mmCIF file of C-alpha atoms in Angstrom:
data_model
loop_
_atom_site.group_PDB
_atom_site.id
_atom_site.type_symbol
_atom_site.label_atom_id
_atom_site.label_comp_id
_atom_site.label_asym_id
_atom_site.label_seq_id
_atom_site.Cartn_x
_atom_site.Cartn_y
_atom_site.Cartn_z
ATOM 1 C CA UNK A 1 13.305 -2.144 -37.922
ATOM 2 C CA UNK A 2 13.282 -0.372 -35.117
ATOM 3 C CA UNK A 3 12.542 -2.160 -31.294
ATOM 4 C CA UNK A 4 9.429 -1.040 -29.185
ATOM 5 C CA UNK A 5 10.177 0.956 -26.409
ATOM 6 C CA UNK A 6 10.518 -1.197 -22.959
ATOM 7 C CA UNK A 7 7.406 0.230 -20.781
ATOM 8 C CA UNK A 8 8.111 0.965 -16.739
ATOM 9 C CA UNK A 9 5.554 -2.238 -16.561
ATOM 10 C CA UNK A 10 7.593 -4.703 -18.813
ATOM 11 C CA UNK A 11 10.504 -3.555 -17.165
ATOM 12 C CA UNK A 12 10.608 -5.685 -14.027
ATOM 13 C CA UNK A 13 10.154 -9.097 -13.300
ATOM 14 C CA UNK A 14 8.166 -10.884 -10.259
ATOM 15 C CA UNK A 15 11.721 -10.916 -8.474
ATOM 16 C CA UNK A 16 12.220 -7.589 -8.999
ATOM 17 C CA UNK A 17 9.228 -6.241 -8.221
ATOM 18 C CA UNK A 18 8.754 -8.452 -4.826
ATOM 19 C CA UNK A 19 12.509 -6.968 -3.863
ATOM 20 C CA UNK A 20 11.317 -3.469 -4.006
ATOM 21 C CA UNK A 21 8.034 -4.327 -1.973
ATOM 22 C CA UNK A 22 10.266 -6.126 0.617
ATOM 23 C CA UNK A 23 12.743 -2.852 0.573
ATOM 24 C CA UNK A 24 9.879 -0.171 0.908
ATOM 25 C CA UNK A 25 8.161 -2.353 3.724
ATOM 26 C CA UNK A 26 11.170 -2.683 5.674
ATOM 27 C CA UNK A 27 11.181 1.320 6.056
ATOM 28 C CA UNK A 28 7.104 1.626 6.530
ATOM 29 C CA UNK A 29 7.635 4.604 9.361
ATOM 30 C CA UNK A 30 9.621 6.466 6.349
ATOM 31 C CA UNK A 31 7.444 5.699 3.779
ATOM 32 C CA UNK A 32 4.535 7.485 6.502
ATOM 33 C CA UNK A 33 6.406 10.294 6.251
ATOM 34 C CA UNK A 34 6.927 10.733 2.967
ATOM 35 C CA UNK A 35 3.382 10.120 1.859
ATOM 36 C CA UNK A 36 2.365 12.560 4.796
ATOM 37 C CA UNK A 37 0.277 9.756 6.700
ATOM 38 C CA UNK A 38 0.322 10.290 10.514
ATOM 39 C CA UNK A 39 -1.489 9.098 13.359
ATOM 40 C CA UNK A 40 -0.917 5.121 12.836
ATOM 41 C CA UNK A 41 0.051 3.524 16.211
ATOM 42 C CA UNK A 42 2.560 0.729 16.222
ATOM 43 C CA UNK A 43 1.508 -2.703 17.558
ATOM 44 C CA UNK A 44 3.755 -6.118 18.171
ATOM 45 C CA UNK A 45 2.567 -7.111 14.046
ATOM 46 C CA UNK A 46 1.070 -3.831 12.744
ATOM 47 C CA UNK A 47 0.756 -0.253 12.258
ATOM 48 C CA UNK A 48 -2.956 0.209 12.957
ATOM 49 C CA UNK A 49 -5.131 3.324 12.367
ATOM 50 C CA UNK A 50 -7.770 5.100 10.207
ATOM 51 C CA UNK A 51 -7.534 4.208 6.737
ATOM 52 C CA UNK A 52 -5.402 6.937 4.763
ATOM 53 C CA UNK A 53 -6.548 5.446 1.452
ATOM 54 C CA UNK A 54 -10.050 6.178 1.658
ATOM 55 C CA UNK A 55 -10.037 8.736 4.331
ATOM 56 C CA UNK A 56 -11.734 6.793 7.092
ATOM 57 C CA UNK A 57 -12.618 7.572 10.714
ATOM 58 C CA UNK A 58 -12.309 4.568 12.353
ATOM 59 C CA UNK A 59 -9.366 4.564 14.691
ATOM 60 C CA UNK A 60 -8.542 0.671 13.841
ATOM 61 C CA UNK A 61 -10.249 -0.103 10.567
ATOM 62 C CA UNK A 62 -6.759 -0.063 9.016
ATOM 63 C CA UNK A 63 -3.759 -2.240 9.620
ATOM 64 C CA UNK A 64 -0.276 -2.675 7.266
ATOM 65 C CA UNK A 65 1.758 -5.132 9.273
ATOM 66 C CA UNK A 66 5.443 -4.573 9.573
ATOM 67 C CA UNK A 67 6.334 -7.636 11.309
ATOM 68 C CA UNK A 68 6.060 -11.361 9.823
ATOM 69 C CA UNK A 69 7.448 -13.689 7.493
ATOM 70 C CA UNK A 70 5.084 -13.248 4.420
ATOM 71 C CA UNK A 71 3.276 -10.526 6.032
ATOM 72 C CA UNK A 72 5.895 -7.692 6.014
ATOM 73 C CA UNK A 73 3.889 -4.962 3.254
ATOM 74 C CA UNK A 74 0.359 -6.023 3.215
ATOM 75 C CA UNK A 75 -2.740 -4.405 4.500
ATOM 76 C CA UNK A 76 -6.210 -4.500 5.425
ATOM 77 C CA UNK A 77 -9.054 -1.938 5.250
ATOM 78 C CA UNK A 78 -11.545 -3.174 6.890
ATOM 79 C CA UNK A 79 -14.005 -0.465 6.918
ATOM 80 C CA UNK A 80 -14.407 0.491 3.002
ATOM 81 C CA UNK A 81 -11.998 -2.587 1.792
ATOM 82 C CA UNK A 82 -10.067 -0.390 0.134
ATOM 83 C CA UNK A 83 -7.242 -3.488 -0.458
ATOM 84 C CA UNK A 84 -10.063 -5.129 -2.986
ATOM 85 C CA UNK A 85 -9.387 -2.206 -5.235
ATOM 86 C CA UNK A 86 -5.221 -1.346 -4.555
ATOM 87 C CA UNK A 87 -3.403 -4.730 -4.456
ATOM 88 C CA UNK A 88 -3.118 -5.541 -0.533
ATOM 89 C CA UNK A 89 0.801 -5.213 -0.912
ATOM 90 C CA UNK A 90 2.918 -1.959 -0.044
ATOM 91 C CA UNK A 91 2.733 -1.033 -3.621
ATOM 92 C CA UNK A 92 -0.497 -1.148 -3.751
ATOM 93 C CA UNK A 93 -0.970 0.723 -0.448
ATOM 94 C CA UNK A 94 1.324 3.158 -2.205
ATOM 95 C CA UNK A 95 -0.810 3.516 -5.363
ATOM 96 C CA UNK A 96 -3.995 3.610 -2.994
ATOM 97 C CA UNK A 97 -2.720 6.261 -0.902
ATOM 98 C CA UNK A 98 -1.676 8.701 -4.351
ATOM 99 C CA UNK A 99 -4.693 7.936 -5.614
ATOM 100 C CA UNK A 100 -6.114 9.606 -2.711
ATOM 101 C CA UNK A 101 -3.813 12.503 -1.985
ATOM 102 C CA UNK A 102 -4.183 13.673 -5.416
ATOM 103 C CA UNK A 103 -7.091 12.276 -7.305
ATOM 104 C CA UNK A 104 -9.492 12.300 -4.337
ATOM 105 C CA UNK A 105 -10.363 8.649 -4.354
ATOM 106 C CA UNK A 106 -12.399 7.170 -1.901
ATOM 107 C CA UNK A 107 -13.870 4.461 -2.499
ATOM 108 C CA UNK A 108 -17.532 6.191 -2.205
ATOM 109 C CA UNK A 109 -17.657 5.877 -6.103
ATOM 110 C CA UNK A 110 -17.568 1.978 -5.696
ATOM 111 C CA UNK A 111 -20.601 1.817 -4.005
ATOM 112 C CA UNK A 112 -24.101 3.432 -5.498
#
């Protein structure tokens, strides 16, 4: 008999997974560059800007705080809520931001 395949999801476990959101959120100014996002302005908690997940406007609708003890990762849209739909953590900010860049999500499709 042969064994199923492990998936990429089945793969990691809750440890796991929360070490690689702590390692990508300790390097949130390289992970900006990488995913092309620019014009988020450092604060004493968070990087705040326009929301690169829906494509906003709003010069501080959009906040991913580098600083804190459980904080470190998450995010906030608050313009379009874009965090209801992409899990408010830096994966999810991640996924949010692909999604965008080369799917063309944004959020308008949620709301009709």
């Amino acid at each position: 008999m042969n064994k199923p395949k492990k998936t990429a999801q089945s793969s990691l476990n809750r440890d796991q997974v929360y070490v690689l959101e702590q390692k990508a959120a300790n390097k949130l100014e390289e992970l900006f560059e990488a995913l092309h996002i620019d014009g988020l302005k450092r604060n004493t908690k968070s990087f705040v800007g326009c929301c690169p997940i829906h494509g906003g406007d709003k010069a501080t609708a959009f906040n991913i705080f580098h600083n804190g003890h459980t904080s470190i990762g998450n995010w906030r849209c608050f313009t379009n809520n874009c965090h209801n739909t992409f899990q408010p953590t830096v994966l999810g900010f991640i996924r949010g931001v692909l999604s965008n860049q080369r799917l063309g999500w944004s959020g308008s499709q949620d709301k009709q």
